[in-house]
Every structure is written in C-alpha cells, then in structure tokens.
mmCIF file of C-alpha atoms (C1' of nucleotides) in Angstrom:
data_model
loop_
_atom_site.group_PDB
_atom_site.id
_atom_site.type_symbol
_atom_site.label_atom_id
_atom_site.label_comp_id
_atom_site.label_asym_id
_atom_site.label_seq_id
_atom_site.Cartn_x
_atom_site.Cartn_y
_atom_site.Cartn_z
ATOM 1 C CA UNK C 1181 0.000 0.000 0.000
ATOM 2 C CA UNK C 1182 1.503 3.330 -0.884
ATOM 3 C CA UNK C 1183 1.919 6.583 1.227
ATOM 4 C CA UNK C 1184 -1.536 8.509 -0.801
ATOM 5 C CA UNK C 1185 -3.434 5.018 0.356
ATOM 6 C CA UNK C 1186 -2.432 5.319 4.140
ATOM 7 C CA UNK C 1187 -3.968 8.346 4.971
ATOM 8 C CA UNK C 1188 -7.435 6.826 3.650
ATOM 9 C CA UNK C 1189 -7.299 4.516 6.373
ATOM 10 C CA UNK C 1190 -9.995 4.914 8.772
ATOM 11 C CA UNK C 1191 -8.470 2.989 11.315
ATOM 12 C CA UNK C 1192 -5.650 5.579 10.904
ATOM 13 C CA UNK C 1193 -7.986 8.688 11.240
ATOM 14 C CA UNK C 1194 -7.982 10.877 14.365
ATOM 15 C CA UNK C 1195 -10.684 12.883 12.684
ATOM 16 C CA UNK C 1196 -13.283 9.542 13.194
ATOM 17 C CA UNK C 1197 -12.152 9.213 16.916
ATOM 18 C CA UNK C 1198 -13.210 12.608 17.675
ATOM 19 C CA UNK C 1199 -17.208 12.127 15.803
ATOM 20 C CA UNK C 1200 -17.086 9.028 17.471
ATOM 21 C CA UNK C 1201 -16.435 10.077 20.768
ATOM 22 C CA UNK C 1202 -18.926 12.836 20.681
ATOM 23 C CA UNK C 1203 -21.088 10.720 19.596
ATOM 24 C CA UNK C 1204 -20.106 8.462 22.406
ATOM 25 C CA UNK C 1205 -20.044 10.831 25.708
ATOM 26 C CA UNK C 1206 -23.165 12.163 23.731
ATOM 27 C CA UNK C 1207 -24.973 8.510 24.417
ATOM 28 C CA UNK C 1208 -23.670 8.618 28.039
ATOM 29 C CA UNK C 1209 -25.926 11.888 28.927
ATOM 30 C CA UNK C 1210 -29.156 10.755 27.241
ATOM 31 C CA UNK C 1211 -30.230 8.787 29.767
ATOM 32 C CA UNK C 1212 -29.209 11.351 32.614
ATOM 33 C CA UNK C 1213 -30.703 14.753 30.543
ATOM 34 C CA UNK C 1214 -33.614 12.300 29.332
ATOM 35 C CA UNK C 1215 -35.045 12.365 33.568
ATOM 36 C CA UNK C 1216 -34.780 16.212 33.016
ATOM 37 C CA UNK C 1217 -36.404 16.642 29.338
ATOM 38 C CA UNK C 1218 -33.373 17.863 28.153
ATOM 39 C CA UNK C 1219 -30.926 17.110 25.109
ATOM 40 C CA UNK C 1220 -27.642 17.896 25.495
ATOM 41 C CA UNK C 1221 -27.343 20.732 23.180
ATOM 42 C CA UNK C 1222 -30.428 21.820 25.588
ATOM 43 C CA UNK C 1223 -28.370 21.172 28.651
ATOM 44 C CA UNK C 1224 -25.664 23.317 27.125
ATOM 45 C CA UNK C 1225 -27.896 26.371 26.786
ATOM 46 C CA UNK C 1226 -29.186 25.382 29.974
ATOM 47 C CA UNK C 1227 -25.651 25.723 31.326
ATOM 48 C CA UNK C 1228 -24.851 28.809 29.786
ATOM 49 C CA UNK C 1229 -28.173 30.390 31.149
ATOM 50 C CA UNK C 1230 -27.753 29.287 34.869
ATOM 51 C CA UNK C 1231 -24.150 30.919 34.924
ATOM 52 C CA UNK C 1232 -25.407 34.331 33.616
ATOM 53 C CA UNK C 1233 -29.610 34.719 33.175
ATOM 54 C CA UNK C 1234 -30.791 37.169 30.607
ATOM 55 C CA UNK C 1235 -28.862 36.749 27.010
ATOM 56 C CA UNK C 1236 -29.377 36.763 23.544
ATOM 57 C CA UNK C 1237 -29.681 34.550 20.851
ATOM 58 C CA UNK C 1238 -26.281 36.267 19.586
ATOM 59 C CA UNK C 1239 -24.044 36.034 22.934
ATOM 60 C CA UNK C 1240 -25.702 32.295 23.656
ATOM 61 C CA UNK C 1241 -24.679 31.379 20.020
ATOM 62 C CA UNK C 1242 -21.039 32.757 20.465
ATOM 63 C CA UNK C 1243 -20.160 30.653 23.633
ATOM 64 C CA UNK C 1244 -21.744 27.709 22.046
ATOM 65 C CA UNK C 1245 -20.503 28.109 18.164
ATOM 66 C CA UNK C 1246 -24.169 27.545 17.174
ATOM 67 C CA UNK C 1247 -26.107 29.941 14.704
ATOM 68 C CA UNK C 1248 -29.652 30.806 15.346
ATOM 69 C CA UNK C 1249 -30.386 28.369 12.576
ATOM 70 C CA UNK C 1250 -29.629 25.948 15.485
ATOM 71 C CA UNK C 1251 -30.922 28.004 18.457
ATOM 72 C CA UNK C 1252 -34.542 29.455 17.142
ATOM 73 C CA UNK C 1253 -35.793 26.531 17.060
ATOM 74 C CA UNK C 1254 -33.950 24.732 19.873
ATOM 75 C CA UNK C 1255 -34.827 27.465 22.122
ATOM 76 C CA UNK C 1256 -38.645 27.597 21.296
ATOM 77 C CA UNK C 1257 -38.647 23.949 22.209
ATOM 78 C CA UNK C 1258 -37.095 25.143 25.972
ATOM 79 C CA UNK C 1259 -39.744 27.966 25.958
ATOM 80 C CA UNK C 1260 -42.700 25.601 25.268
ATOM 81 C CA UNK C 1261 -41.372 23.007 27.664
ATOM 82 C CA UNK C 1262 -41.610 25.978 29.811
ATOM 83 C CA UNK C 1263 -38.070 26.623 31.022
ATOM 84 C CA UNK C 1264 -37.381 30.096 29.687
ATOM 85 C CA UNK C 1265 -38.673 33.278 28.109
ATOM 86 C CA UNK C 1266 -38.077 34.657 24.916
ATOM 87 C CA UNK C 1267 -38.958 38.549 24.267
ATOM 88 C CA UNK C 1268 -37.558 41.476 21.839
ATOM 89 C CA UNK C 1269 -35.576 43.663 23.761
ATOM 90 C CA UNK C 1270 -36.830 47.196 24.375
ATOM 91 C CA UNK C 1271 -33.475 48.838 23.556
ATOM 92 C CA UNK C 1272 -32.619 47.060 20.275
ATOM 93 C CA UNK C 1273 -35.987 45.364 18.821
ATOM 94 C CA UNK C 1274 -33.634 43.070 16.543
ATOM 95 C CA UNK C 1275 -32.182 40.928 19.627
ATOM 96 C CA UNK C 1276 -33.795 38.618 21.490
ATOM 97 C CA UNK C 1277 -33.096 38.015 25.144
ATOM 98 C CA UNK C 1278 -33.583 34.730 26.562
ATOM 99 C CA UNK C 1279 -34.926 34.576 30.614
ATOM 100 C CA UNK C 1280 -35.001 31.760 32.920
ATOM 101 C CA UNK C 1281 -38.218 30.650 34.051
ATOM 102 C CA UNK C 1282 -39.110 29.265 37.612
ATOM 103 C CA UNK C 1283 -38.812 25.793 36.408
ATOM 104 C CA UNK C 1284 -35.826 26.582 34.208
ATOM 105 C CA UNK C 1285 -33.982 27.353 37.389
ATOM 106 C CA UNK C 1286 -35.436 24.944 39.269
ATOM 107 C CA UNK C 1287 -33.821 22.367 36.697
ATOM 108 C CA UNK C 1288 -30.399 23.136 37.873
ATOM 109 C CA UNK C 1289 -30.553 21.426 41.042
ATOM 110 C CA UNK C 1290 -31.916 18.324 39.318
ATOM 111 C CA UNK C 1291 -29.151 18.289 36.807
ATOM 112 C CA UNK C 1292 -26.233 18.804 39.953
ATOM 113 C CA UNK C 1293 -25.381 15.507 39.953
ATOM 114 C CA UNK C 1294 -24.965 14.948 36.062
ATOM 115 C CA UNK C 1295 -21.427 16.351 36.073
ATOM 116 C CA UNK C 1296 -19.893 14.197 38.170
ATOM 117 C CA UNK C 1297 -21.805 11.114 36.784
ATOM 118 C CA UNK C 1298 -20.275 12.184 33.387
ATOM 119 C CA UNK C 1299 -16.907 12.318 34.555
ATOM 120 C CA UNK C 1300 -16.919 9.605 36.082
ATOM 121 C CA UNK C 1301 -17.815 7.358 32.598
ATOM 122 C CA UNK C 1302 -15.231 8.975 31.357
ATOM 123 C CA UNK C 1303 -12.510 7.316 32.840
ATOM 124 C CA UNK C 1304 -9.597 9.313 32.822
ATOM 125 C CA UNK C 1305 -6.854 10.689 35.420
ATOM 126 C CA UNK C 1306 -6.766 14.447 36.586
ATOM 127 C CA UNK C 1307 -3.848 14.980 33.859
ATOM 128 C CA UNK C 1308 -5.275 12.846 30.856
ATOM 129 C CA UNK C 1309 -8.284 14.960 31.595
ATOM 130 C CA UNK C 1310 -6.123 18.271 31.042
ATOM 131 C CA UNK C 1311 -4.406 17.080 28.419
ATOM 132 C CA UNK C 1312 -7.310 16.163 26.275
ATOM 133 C CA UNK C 1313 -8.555 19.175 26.997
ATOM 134 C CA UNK C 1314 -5.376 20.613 25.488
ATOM 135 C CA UNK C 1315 -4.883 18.963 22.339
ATOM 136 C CA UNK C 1316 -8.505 19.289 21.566
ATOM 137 C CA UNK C 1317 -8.219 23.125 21.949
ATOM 138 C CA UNK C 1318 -5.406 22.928 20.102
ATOM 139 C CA UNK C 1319 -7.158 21.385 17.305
ATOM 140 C CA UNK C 1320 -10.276 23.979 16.877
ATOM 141 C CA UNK C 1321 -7.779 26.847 17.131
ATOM 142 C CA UNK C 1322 -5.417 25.562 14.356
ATOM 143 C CA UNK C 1323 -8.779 24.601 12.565
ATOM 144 C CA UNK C 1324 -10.600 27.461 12.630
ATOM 145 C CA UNK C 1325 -7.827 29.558 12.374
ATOM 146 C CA UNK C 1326 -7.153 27.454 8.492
ATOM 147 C CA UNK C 1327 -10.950 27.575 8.095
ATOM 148 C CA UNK C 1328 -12.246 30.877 9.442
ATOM 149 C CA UNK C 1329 -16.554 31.318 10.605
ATOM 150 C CA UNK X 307 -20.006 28.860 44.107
ATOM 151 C CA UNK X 308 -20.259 25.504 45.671
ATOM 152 C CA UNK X 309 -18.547 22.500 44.558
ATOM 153 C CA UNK X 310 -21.286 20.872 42.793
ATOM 154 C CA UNK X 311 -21.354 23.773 40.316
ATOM 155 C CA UNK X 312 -17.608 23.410 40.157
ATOM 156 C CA UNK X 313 -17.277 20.005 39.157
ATOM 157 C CA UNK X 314 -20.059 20.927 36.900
ATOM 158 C CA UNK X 315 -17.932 23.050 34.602
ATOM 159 C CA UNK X 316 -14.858 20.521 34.563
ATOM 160 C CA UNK X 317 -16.780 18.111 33.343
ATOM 161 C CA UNK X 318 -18.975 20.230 31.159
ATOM 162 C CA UNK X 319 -15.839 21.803 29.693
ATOM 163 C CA UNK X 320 -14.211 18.842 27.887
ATOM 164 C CA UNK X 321 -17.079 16.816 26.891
ATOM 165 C CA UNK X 322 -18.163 20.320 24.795
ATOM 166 C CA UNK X 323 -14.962 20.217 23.775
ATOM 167 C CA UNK X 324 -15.059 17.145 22.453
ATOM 168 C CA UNK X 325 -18.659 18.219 20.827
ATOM 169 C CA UNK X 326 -17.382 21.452 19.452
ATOM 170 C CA UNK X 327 -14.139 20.023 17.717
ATOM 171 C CA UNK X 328 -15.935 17.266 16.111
ATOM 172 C CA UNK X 329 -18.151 20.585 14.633
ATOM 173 C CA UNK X 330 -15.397 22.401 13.713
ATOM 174 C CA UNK X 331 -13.784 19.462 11.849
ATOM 175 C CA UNK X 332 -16.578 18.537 10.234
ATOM 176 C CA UNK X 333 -16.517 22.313 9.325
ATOM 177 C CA UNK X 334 -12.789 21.652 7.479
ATOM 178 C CA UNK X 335 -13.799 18.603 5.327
ATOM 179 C CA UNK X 336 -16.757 20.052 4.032
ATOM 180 C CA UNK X 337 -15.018 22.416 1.118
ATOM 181 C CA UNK X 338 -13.127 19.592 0.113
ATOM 182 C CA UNK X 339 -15.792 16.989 -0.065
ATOM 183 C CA UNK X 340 -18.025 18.973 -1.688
ATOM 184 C CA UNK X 341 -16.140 19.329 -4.495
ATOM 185 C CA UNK X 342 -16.305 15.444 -4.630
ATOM 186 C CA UNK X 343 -20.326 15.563 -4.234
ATOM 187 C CA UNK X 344 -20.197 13.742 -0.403
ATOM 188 C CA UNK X 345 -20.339 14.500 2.930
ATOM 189 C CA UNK X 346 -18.269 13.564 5.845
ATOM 190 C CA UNK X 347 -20.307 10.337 7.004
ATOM 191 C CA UNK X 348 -21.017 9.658 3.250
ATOM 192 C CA UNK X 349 -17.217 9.993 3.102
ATOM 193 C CA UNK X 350 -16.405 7.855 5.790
ATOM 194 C CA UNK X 351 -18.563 5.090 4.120
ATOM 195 C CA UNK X 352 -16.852 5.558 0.810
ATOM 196 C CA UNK X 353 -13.269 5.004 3.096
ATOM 197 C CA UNK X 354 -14.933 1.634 4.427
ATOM 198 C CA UNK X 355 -15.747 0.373 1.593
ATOM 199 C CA UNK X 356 -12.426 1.297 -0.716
ATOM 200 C CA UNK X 357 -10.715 -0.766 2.100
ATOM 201 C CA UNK X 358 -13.068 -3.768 1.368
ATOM 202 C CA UNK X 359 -15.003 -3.501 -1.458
ATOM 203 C CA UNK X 360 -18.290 -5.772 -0.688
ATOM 204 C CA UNK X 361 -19.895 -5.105 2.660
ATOM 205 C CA UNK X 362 -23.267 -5.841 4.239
ATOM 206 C CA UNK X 363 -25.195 -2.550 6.086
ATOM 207 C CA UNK X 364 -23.981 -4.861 9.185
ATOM 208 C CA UNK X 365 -20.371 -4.638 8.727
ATOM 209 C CA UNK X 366 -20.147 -1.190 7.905
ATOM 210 C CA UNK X 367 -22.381 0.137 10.793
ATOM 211 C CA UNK X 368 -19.499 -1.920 13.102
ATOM 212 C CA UNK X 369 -16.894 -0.448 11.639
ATOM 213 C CA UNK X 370 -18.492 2.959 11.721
ATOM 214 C CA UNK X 371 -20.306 2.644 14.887
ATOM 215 C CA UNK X 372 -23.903 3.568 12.897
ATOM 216 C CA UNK X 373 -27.171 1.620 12.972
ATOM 217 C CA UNK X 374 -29.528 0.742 9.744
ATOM 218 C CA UNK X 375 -31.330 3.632 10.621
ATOM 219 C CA UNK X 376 -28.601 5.932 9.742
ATOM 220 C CA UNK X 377 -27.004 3.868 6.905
ATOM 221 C CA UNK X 378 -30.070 2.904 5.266
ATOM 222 C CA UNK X 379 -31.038 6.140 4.392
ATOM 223 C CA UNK X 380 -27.490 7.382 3.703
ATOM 224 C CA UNK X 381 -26.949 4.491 1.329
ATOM 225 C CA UNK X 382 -29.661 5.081 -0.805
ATOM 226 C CA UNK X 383 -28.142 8.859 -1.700
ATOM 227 C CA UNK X 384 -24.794 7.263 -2.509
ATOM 228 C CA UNK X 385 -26.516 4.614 -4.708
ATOM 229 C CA UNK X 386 -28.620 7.644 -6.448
ATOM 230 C CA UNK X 387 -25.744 9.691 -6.713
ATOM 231 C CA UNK X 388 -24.513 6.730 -8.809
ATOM 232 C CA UNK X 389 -21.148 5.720 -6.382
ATOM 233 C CA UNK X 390 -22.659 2.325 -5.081
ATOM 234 C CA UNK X 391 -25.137 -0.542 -5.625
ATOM 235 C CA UNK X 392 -27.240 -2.360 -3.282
ATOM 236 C CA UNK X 393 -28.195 -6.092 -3.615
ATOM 237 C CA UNK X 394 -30.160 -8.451 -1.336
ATOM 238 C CA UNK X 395 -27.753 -11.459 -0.871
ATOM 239 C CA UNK X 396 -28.847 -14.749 -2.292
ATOM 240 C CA UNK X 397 -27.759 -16.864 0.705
ATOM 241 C CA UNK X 398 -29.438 -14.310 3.196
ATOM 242 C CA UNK X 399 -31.784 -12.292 2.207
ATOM 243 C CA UNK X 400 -31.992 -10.028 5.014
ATOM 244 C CA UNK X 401 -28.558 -9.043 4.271
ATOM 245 C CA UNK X 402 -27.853 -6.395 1.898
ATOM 246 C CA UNK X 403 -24.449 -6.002 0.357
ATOM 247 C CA UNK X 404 -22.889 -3.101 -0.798
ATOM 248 C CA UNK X 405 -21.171 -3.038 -4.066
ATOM 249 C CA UNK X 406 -18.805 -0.253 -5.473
ATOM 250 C CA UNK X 407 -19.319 1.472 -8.924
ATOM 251 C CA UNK X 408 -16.447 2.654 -11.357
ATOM 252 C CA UNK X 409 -17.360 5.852 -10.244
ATOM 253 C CA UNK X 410 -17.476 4.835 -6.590
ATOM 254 C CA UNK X 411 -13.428 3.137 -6.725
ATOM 255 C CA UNK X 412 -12.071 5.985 -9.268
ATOM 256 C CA UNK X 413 -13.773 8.748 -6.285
ATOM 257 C CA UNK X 414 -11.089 7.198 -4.286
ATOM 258 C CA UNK X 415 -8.476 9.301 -6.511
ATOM 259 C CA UNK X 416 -10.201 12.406 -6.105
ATOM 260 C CA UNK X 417 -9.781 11.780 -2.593
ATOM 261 C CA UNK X 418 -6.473 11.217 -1.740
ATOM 262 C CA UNK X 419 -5.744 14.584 -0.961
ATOM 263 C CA UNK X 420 -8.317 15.189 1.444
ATOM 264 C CA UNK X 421 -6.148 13.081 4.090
ATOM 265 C CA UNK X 422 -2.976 15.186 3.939
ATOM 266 C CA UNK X 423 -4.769 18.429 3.638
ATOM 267 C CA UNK X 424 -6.726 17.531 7.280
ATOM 268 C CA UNK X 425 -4.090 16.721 8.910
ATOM 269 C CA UNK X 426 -2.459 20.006 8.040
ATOM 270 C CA UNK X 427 -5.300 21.798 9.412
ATOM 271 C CA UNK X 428 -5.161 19.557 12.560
ATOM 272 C CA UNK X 429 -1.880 21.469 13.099
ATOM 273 C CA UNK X 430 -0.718 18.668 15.595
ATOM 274 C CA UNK X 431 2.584 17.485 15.890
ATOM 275 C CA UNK X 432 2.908 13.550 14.849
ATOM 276 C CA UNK X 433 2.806 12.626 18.566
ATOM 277 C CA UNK X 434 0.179 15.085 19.598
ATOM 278 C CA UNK X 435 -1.683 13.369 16.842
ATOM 279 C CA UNK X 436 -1.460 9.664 18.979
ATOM 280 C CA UNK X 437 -1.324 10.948 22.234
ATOM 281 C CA UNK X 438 -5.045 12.536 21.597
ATOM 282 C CA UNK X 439 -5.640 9.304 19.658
ATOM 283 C CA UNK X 440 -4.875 7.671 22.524
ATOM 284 C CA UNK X 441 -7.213 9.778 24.640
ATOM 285 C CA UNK X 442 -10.213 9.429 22.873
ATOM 286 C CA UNK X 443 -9.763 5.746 22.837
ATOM 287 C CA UNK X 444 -9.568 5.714 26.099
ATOM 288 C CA UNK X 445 -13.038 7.712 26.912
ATOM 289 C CA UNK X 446 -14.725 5.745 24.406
ATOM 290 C CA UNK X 447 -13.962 2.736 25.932
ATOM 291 C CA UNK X 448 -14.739 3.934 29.451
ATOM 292 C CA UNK X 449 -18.007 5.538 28.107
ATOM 293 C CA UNK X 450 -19.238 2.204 26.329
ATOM 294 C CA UNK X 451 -18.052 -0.181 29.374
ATOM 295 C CA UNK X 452 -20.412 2.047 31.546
ATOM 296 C CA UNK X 453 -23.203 2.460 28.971
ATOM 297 C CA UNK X 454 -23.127 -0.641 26.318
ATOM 298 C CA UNK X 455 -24.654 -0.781 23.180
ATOM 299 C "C1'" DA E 116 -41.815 -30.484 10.897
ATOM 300 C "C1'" DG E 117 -43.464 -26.394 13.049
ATOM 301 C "C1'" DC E 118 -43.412 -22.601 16.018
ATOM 302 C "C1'" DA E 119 -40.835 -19.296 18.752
ATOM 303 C "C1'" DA E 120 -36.792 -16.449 19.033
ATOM 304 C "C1'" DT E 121 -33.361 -14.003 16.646
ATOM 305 C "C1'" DT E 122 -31.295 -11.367 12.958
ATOM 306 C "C1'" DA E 123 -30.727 -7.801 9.145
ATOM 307 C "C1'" DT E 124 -32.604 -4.063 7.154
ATOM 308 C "C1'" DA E 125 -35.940 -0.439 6.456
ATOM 309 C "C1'" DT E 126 -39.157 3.058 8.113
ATOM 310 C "C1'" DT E 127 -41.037 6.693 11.128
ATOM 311 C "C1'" DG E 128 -40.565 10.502 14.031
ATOM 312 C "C1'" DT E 129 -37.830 13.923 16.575
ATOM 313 C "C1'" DG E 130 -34.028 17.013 17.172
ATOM 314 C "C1'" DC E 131 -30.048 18.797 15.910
ATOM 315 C "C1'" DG E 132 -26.326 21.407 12.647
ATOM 316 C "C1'" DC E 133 -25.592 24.301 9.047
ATOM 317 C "C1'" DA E 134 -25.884 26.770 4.493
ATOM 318 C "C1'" DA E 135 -28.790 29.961 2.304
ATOM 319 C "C1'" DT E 136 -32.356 33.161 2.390
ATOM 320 C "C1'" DT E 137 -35.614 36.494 4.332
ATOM 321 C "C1'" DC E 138 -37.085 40.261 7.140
ATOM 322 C "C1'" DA E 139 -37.088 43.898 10.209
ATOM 323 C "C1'" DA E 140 -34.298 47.062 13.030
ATOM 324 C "C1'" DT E 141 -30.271 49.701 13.493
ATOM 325 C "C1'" DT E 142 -26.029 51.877 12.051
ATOM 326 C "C1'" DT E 143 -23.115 54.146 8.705
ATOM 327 C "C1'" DG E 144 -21.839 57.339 5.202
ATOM 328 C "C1'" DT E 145 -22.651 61.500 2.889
ATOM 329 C "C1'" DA T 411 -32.043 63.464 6.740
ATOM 330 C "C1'" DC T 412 -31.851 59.479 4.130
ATOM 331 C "C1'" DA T 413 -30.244 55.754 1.270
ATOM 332 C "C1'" DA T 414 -27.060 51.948 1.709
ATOM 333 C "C1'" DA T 415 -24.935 48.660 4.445
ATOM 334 C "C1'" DT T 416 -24.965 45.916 8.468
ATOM 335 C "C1'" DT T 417 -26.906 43.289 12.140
ATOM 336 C "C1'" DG T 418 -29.882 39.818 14.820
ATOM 337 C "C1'" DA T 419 -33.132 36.477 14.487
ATOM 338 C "C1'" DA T 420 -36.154 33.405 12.086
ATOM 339 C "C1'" DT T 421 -37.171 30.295 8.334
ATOM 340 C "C1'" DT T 422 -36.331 26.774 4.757
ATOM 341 C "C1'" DG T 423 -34.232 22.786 3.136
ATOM 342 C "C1'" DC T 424 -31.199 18.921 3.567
ATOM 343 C "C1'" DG T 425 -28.625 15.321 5.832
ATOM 344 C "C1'" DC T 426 -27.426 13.121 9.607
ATOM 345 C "C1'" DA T 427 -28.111 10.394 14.514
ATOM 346 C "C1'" DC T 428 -30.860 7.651 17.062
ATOM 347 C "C1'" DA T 429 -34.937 5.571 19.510
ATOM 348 C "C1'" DA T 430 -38.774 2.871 18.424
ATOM 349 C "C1'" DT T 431 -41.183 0.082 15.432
ATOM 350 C "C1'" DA T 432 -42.093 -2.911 11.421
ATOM 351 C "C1'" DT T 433 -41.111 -6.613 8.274
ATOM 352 C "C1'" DA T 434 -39.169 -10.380 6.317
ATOM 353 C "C1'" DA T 435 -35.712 -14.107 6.492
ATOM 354 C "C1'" DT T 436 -33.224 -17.361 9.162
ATOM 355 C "C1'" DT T 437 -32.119 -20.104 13.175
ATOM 356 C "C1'" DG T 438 -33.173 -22.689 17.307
ATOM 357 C "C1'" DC T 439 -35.976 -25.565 20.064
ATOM 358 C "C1'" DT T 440 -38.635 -29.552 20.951
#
DNA sequence: AGCAATTATATTGTGCGCAATTCAATTTGT
DNA sequence: ACAAATTGAATTGCGCACAATATAATTGCT
C-alpha cells in the first residue's frame, strides 16, 4: 500500500475518533438529561443560562458556536417546555433576550449531579483529563484559524 | 459557588470540547468533499468500503459505529448519486451487500488529498496526533463499558 | 416439521447542525 | 435626513443520529 493510500485509512484517522467520541459521551448523557427533558445541546444552553440569566440569541450562540439556525428553534422547544422566556428587547428590537423561568432554574438542582456522573464514565486521570482538553483546543484553534466562521 | 457547580464546569468543559471540535472538523472537510459531491459520514462510508469492497449494512455500521437507521437512508443517496449498488444477498436475504461502482473506486483518486490536507489543518505534531488518539480511545472505551450498546 | 426467538434491514418521528435566504431594526456614510 | 450597508433572528431545506417500530428471512428448540 503506498503513502496517498495510508492516509485513507480509517483505522488511521484521528478525525473519526473525535465524531465518534462525541457521539459516544453524547450517548452517556441521554439517559441522565432524558429524567430532566433535556438534550444535550439543551443542557448546554441550559448551562450557559444558569451561569449568567438574561442573554441573547447572539451572545448564547457565540459561547456555544451555534447559529440561530440551530438556536430558534432549539430554544422555542425550551420555551414551550416551559423553562425560559423569549422577548424582543426594548433597547434594540432586533435581539432577542432569553430569561429563565421558575422551572428553568429549578432544573439546575436536578441536573447537579450529572457532572460528576459524566466524569466519572469517562474514565480518565486528573492529567489525561487536562491534556485532552489541550490537544482538543489545540485542534479547533489551528482549525478554525485554516478555516475561518 | 459551591462545589457541585464546580465540578459541573470541569466536566462540562471537555465533553463540549469534544462536541465542538468534532463541529469544527466537520466544518474543514466540508469544502473539500463537496467538491467530490459527499459528505463527511457519506465519506467515511466511501473510506470503508475502498478498504473492502463488498460489505453488508452490518459490517459497515461496526466499523463505523452507525445503525440501519442511519445507513439505510445514507446508502440510498450514494446509490442515487450513482457511487454504489445495493443487492439483497442470495444466501441471506436479510442481508444487503454493498457493491462499489467505477465511479465509486475511481472517487477514491479524487480523494487522496483530502487526508494530507486535514491533517495540516489539525496542526498537531505527529505525537500530539497519537497521544489525543490515545485519549479518545480511552473515553470511548470507558463511556461504552459504563453504557453498552 | 413447526413454532418461537433471533437477525438484518428499512421506516417513522424527533431534534439537531448548518448553508442559504428572508425580514425587520439599526447603524453608517454622505 | 436618508439611502445603503450591516446586524440579529427566524425560516427553509437537507442530511445526519438515534430511539422505536415494522417486516421479512433465518435459526433454534422440541
């Protein structure tokens, strides 16, 4: 097999580990989110809403790298499952700031145990942890820097 | 903030991770498959089978981690688009077995660039590249022990 | 042989992701 | 002031993922 042949190799491929393992970790927190009615791209705008309460579509779809292609949709699906608010804002009618309800905050005490129930399927030591997170980081930045949004 | 909420954004910080660079590779194949008319999991297919050119849905949902529901429906646009054939097999007919086209093995050409261009954008070192190999192996097989297929 | 499991694939329904487009509100340039 | 450009969100369309279900073929049991 020659050199061009190689690199077709899935075996070979880092790029399948890494859609695998989402894919993966993403099958570990459906049956934990599932108790709460959440998916995990719901859980992650739940996240980002219990550390900071009142955002927009915009600043909710920076932290997350999701366009409001993804989030419209995704977050009328939290507002009719009745965990947040969505309403024009006053000051600048084009943005669209997203409020915690009640039960929205509520939520966060029932997902408090998730975390370490995640992190503890994953398996790894305090410095494989780290280090994963490193050369994943490493690999969006020199990614997106080749590929720009 | 209390520990719970700590923990919480360890673990919520490299699983999203995880989630966010398999986006944002997906993200750097795209250009170049499009110009060869796939996309990445109909691209990761096409790999499978240029390694091995008859496969059953079976075999290549192993190999690939994917159930029929995926693959059936993904194998029908490759067949349209005129890169594969499927054929019930005479001595099982449940099986289904998936045969390359001329245009499906000379694709493989067109291809053989993609590999070397990735990794380029991956902008890892050679044993960055294993050592995050390594890694995701590692959660996958943690994740799957505690939550098997 | 005959009926009950099991197996392989397909289908249905839901929820992302994302490109492309649309629309209204705001900002910019002159 | 006002037309042009920009911005923020929503919508449309397509292709995954995946759970649940359906269907048909094969295998196992007795």
């Amino acid at each position: 097999m020659n050199l061009a042949d190689q690199g077709l190799l899935l075996e070979l491929q880092l790029c399948f580990d890494v859609y695998a393992a989402s894919r993966a970790i993403n099958k570990a927190y459906r049956p934990l989110l599932e108790a709460l009615g959440l998916t995990y791209p719901q859980y992650l705008v739940m996240l980002v809403l219990w550390q900071h309460e009142a955002q927009t579509v915009k600043q909710l779809g920076e932290q997350l790298q999701l366009d409001s292609g993804t989030l419209s949709p995704l977050l009328k699906r939290l507002e009719s499952a009745g965990f947040l608010q969505r309403q024009r804002r006053a000051s600048d009618e084009r943005e669209v700031e997203i409020q915690l309800t009640d039960a929205g905050r509520a939520l966060r005490q029932q997902a408090s145990n998730v975390p370490a129930s995640i992190f503890k399927a994953l398996g790894l030591t305090a410095s494989d942890y780290f280090e994963l997170k490193r050369l994943l980081h490493q690999v969006m930045a020199s990614v997106e820097a080749n590929n720009p949004d």
